[in-house]
């Protein structure tokens, strides 16, 4: 089970962060008072007691909610997961699911209350795109893309938030740096903890893809429709050239601007553009645009297309999701939709600056206020009060960065 982080957290090494123990079921329910419960809701393991009817009901409800949420994961995660599992089942090949050690997942104590109120009925998943053409998806590579997919399990509505990769945050071990360093240091586990600790979230699942996985998925789906403007076309072609050389593939330059069908390399190159107005902020917006475009194509996909996609991306995905459930639900993907997207930190509450040896960073001018905005955007909670952990991180970020910012 994920451990809830005590607000009296002290600085320790990554391997053993201090967290107050609490039992939490898959659907986000918690034990009272932050004390360790006598057993899990799935059967009170080790307690010697049989589960009550109420707990059995909760377990069934949790299973039902998880199945509903996985439906939408098929769409928002570039369809990679669904076809990946489909291929595994049809071919009898072993899947590549990673079982996270939930005892090491940090969730701020106050989030327990939000799970039962404003965050109730939502599922939050971390999506990572790593800067790798060689299949290094587990760690030792920085996460070029960091997104949070927040899904309303009752309505099927999903919102995507890009966390800018250079955002100055607590890496979850009380060292502060660009947030994409968390994935390089401790893989998805540390990256999830970084998001949970700084943003008051309860993420326990993730999906990671590299350049090859994104490129092959888009090709198998027949490409995606994107509007390319004059400032983007040369950078798009330069990036796809570099990716094509790394992947040892041929490529087709984009010859014209305007709304058009891009193939996998072209769309991946488009995701990489950062040297136009808006810099890295605009790049994150492009990444969300491509993800939404792929979701549109996925809804049109036939079973043969899914199978072709599976053959292309089978070994290019890294995830914690229970993939065996997804195959049963492929037919319901159209019930879910992306309603809105945004970037974190919020535009009016961020700055950029060179923070000593850590280089150019995106600074949340007030992390506490940014977290309030995030919970309003994702969960429509207009009165959210950030946890003591977030307030502590906010103060530390201010103290470490304020002197570097232009007045």
mmCIF file of N, CA and C in Angstrom, residues 170-238:
data_model
loop_
_atom_site.group_PDB
_atom_site.id
_atom_site.type_symbol
_atom_site.label_atom_id
_atom_site.label_comp_id
_atom_site.label_asym_id
_atom_site.label_seq_id
_atom_site.Cartn_x
_atom_site.Cartn_y
_atom_site.Cartn_z
ATOM 1 N N UNK A 170 10.984 19.929 -5.295
ATOM 2 C CA UNK A 170 11.573 18.931 -4.404
ATOM 3 C C UNK A 170 11.544 17.583 -5.129
ATOM 4 N N UNK A 171 12.686 16.963 -5.304
ATOM 5 C CA UNK A 171 12.753 15.705 -6.042
ATOM 6 C C UNK A 171 12.175 14.537 -5.251
ATOM 7 N N UNK A 172 11.705 14.802 -4.058
ATOM 8 C CA UNK A 172 11.073 13.863 -3.110
ATOM 9 C C UNK A 172 12.056 13.359 -2.068
ATOM 10 N N UNK A 173 13.311 13.797 -2.167
ATOM 11 C CA UNK A 173 14.313 13.427 -1.156
ATOM 12 C C UNK A 173 14.884 14.670 -0.485
ATOM 13 N N UNK A 174 14.112 15.755 -0.555
ATOM 14 C CA UNK A 174 14.492 17.050 0.013
ATOM 15 C C UNK A 174 15.727 17.652 -0.633
ATOM 16 N N UNK A 175 16.012 17.271 -1.866
ATOM 17 C CA UNK A 175 16.946 18.007 -2.703
ATOM 18 C C UNK A 175 16.119 18.662 -3.800
ATOM 19 N N UNK A 176 16.509 19.870 -4.198
ATOM 20 C CA UNK A 176 15.715 20.658 -5.130
ATOM 21 C C UNK A 176 16.477 20.852 -6.432
ATOM 22 N N UNK A 177 15.769 20.631 -7.541
ATOM 23 C CA UNK A 177 16.405 20.733 -8.847
ATOM 24 C C UNK A 177 15.301 20.741 -9.902
ATOM 25 N N UNK A 178 15.694 20.662 -11.170
ATOM 26 C CA UNK A 178 14.710 20.508 -12.237
ATOM 27 C C UNK A 178 13.968 19.191 -12.017
ATOM 28 N N UNK A 179 12.657 19.232 -12.133
ATOM 29 C CA UNK A 179 11.867 18.066 -11.728
ATOM 30 C C UNK A 179 12.105 16.846 -12.607
ATOM 31 N N UNK A 180 12.589 17.029 -13.838
ATOM 32 C CA UNK A 180 12.817 15.849 -14.680
ATOM 33 C C UNK A 180 14.012 15.028 -14.215
ATOM 34 N N UNK A 181 14.785 15.559 -13.276
ATOM 35 C CA UNK A 181 15.906 14.787 -12.723
ATOM 36 C C UNK A 181 15.421 13.645 -11.845
ATOM 37 N N UNK A 182 14.187 13.731 -11.345
ATOM 38 C CA UNK A 182 13.670 12.678 -10.461
ATOM 39 C C UNK A 182 13.617 11.338 -11.181
ATOM 40 N N UNK A 183 13.161 11.342 -12.430
ATOM 41 C CA UNK A 183 13.060 10.088 -13.178
ATOM 42 C C UNK A 183 14.452 9.503 -13.422
ATOM 43 N N UNK A 184 15.421 10.367 -13.722
ATOM 44 C CA UNK A 184 16.778 9.881 -13.970
ATOM 45 C C UNK A 184 17.398 9.273 -12.724
ATOM 46 N N UNK A 185 17.097 9.848 -11.568
ATOM 47 C CA UNK A 185 17.707 9.374 -10.325
ATOM 48 C C UNK A 185 17.026 8.126 -9.775
ATOM 49 N N UNK A 186 15.694 8.104 -9.825
ATOM 50 C CA UNK A 186 14.983 7.004 -9.176
ATOM 51 C C UNK A 186 13.880 6.382 -9.992
ATOM 52 N N UNK A 187 13.881 6.605 -11.311
ATOM 53 C CA UNK A 187 12.879 5.996 -12.165
ATOM 54 C C UNK A 187 11.476 6.514 -11.875
ATOM 55 N N UNK A 188 10.446 5.795 -12.349
ATOM 56 C CA UNK A 188 9.067 6.257 -12.173
ATOM 57 C C UNK A 188 8.649 6.385 -10.713
ATOM 58 N N UNK A 189 9.203 5.558 -9.842
ATOM 59 C CA UNK A 189 8.831 5.618 -8.426
ATOM 60 C C UNK A 189 9.184 6.972 -7.824
ATOM 61 N N UNK A 190 10.399 7.435 -8.073
ATOM 62 C CA UNK A 190 10.824 8.723 -7.538
ATOM 63 C C UNK A 190 10.102 9.866 -8.237
ATOM 64 N N UNK A 191 9.845 9.721 -9.537
ATOM 65 C CA UNK A 191 9.131 10.759 -10.276
ATOM 66 C C UNK A 191 7.695 10.907 -9.779
ATOM 67 N N UNK A 192 7.040 9.791 -9.477
ATOM 68 C CA UNK A 192 5.689 9.838 -8.909
ATOM 69 C C UNK A 192 5.715 10.514 -7.547
ATOM 70 N N UNK A 193 6.686 10.163 -6.711
ATOM 71 C CA UNK A 193 6.793 10.790 -5.403
ATOM 72 C C UNK A 193 7.024 12.286 -5.513
ATOM 73 N N UNK A 194 7.808 12.694 -6.509
ATOM 74 C CA UNK A 194 8.038 14.118 -6.738
ATOM 75 C C UNK A 194 6.719 14.836 -7.026
ATOM 76 N N UNK A 195 5.893 14.241 -7.884
ATOM 77 C CA UNK A 195 4.602 14.850 -8.213
ATOM 78 C C UNK A 195 3.670 14.872 -7.009
ATOM 79 N N UNK A 196 3.588 13.756 -6.301
ATOM 80 C CA UNK A 196 2.692 13.681 -5.143
ATOM 81 C C UNK A 196 3.080 14.672 -4.047
ATOM 82 N N UNK A 197 4.367 14.769 -3.779
ATOM 83 C CA UNK A 197 4.836 15.596 -2.677
ATOM 84 C C UNK A 197 4.633 17.083 -2.951
ATOM 85 N N UNK A 198 4.954 17.513 -4.165
ATOM 86 C CA UNK A 198 4.891 18.937 -4.499
ATOM 87 C C UNK A 198 3.496 19.422 -4.856
ATOM 88 N N UNK A 199 2.641 18.515 -5.348
ATOM 89 C CA UNK A 199 1.351 18.927 -5.895
ATOM 90 C C UNK A 199 0.155 18.412 -5.100
ATOM 91 N N UNK A 200 0.382 17.739 -3.991
ATOM 92 C CA UNK A 200 -0.704 17.175 -3.189
ATOM 93 C C UNK A 200 -1.579 16.236 -4.034
ATOM 94 N N UNK A 201 -0.964 15.261 -4.675
ATOM 95 C CA UNK A 201 -1.691 14.284 -5.474
ATOM 96 C C UNK A 201 -1.536 12.894 -4.875
ATOM 97 N N UNK A 202 -2.250 11.930 -5.458
ATOM 98 C CA UNK A 202 -2.256 10.559 -4.935
ATOM 99 C C UNK A 202 -1.974 9.552 -6.046
ATOM 100 N N UNK A 203 -1.022 9.868 -6.890
ATOM 101 C CA UNK A 203 -0.686 9.023 -8.043
ATOM 102 C C UNK A 203 -0.009 7.740 -7.567
ATOM 103 N N UNK A 204 -0.469 6.604 -8.085
ATOM 104 C CA UNK A 204 0.174 5.317 -7.809
ATOM 105 C C UNK A 204 0.392 4.510 -9.079
ATOM 106 N N UNK A 205 0.044 5.058 -10.239
ATOM 107 C CA UNK A 205 0.236 4.360 -11.521
ATOM 108 C C UNK A 205 0.898 5.278 -12.532
ATOM 109 N N UNK A 206 1.593 4.682 -13.506
ATOM 110 C CA UNK A 206 2.300 5.472 -14.506
ATOM 111 C C UNK A 206 2.374 4.702 -15.817
ATOM 112 N N UNK A 207 2.684 5.436 -16.869
ATOM 113 C CA UNK A 207 3.018 4.850 -18.169
ATOM 114 C C UNK A 207 4.179 5.650 -18.751
ATOM 115 N N UNK A 208 5.195 4.962 -19.261
ATOM 116 C CA UNK A 208 6.356 5.605 -19.865
ATOM 117 C C UNK A 208 6.544 5.111 -21.294
ATOM 118 N N UNK A 209 6.771 6.044 -22.217
ATOM 119 C CA UNK A 209 7.106 5.689 -23.591
ATOM 120 C C UNK A 209 8.314 6.496 -24.041
ATOM 121 N N UNK A 210 9.054 5.986 -25.023
ATOM 122 C CA UNK A 210 10.170 6.690 -25.631
ATOM 123 C C UNK A 210 9.817 7.128 -27.040
ATOM 124 N N UNK A 211 10.785 7.690 -27.758
ATOM 125 C CA UNK A 211 10.542 8.183 -29.112
ATOM 126 C C UNK A 211 10.031 7.085 -30.031
ATOM 127 N N UNK A 212 10.642 5.912 -29.951
ATOM 128 C CA UNK A 212 10.271 4.821 -30.857
ATOM 129 C C UNK A 212 8.830 4.387 -30.625
ATOM 130 N N UNK A 213 8.426 4.313 -29.363
ATOM 131 C CA UNK A 213 7.063 3.896 -29.062
ATOM 132 C C UNK A 213 6.041 4.873 -29.596
ATOM 133 N N UNK A 214 6.287 6.169 -29.433
ATOM 134 C CA UNK A 214 5.364 7.184 -29.936
ATOM 135 C C UNK A 214 5.325 7.174 -31.457
ATOM 136 N N UNK A 215 6.494 7.110 -32.083
ATOM 137 C CA UNK A 215 6.571 7.120 -33.541
ATOM 138 C C UNK A 215 5.833 5.925 -34.145
ATOM 139 N N UNK A 216 6.093 4.742 -33.627
ATOM 140 C CA UNK A 216 5.474 3.538 -34.179
ATOM 141 C C UNK A 216 3.972 3.510 -33.944
ATOM 142 N N UNK A 217 3.531 4.015 -32.790
ATOM 143 C CA UNK A 217 2.100 4.040 -32.509
ATOM 144 C C UNK A 217 1.364 4.938 -33.492
ATOM 145 N N UNK A 218 1.898 6.128 -33.725
ATOM 146 C CA UNK A 218 1.262 7.069 -34.649
ATOM 147 C C UNK A 218 1.230 6.498 -36.059
ATOM 148 N N UNK A 219 2.318 5.875 -36.493
ATOM 149 C CA UNK A 219 2.341 5.264 -37.827
ATOM 150 C C UNK A 219 1.290 4.173 -37.957
ATOM 151 N N UNK A 220 1.183 3.328 -36.941
ATOM 152 C CA UNK A 220 0.229 2.219 -37.008
ATOM 153 C C UNK A 220 -1.217 2.712 -37.034
ATOM 154 N N UNK A 221 -1.457 3.888 -36.470
ATOM 155 C CA UNK A 221 -2.807 4.459 -36.472
ATOM 156 C C UNK A 221 -3.082 5.293 -37.719
ATOM 157 N N UNK A 222 -2.103 5.361 -38.614
ATOM 158 C CA UNK A 222 -2.310 6.090 -39.864
ATOM 159 C C UNK A 222 -1.932 7.549 -39.806
ATOM 160 N N UNK A 223 -1.207 7.969 -38.769
ATOM 161 C CA UNK A 223 -0.800 9.359 -38.638
ATOM 162 C C UNK A 223 -1.793 10.169 -37.820
ATOM 163 N N UNK A 224 -1.447 11.441 -37.597
ATOM 164 C CA UNK A 224 -2.323 12.354 -36.856
ATOM 165 C C UNK A 224 -2.396 13.686 -37.602
ATOM 166 N N UNK A 225 -3.499 14.376 -37.416
ATOM 167 C CA UNK A 225 -3.709 15.662 -38.078
ATOM 168 C C UNK A 225 -3.272 16.803 -37.160
ATOM 169 N N UNK A 226 -2.326 17.614 -37.660
ATOM 170 C CA UNK A 226 -1.754 18.726 -36.909
ATOM 171 C C UNK A 226 -1.656 19.954 -37.819
ATOM 172 N N UNK A 227 -1.867 21.131 -37.258
ATOM 173 C CA UNK A 227 -1.726 22.390 -37.993
ATOM 174 C C UNK A 227 -0.314 22.922 -37.771
ATOM 175 N N UNK A 228 0.519 22.882 -38.811
ATOM 176 C CA UNK A 228 1.920 23.310 -38.741
ATOM 177 C C UNK A 228 2.036 24.726 -39.285
ATOM 178 N N UNK A 229 2.663 25.628 -38.521
ATOM 179 C CA UNK A 229 2.794 27.011 -39.006
ATOM 180 C C UNK A 229 4.203 27.296 -39.506
ATOM 181 N N UNK A 230 4.408 28.510 -40.011
ATOM 182 C CA UNK A 230 5.670 28.890 -40.646
ATOM 183 C C UNK A 230 6.857 28.804 -39.690
ATOM 184 N N UNK A 231 6.639 29.135 -38.419
ATOM 185 C CA UNK A 231 7.749 29.146 -37.463
ATOM 186 C C UNK A 231 8.157 27.739 -37.039
ATOM 187 N N UNK A 232 7.324 26.743 -37.330
ATOM 188 C CA UNK A 232 7.557 25.388 -36.837
ATOM 189 C C UNK A 232 8.174 24.443 -37.852
ATOM 190 N N UNK A 233 7.944 24.677 -39.124
ATOM 191 C CA UNK A 233 8.242 23.650 -40.128
ATOM 192 C C UNK A 233 9.725 23.292 -40.192
ATOM 193 N N UNK A 234 10.615 24.279 -40.122
ATOM 194 C CA UNK A 234 12.051 23.962 -40.215
ATOM 195 C C UNK A 234 12.522 23.204 -38.985
ATOM 196 N N UNK A 235 12.052 23.603 -37.806
ATOM 197 C CA UNK A 235 12.435 22.903 -36.574
ATOM 198 C C UNK A 235 11.877 21.483 -36.566
ATOM 199 N N UNK A 236 10.642 21.325 -37.031
ATOM 200 C CA UNK A 236 10.037 19.990 -37.109
ATOM 201 C C UNK A 236 10.922 19.061 -37.935
ATOM 202 N N UNK A 237 11.347 19.542 -39.108
ATOM 203 C CA UNK A 237 12.170 18.709 -39.982
ATOM 204 C C UNK A 237 13.542 18.420 -39.392
ATOM 205 N N UNK A 238 14.121 19.406 -38.715
ATOM 206 C CA UNK A 238 15.426 19.180 -38.087
ATOM 207 C C UNK A 238 15.339 18.132 -36.977
#
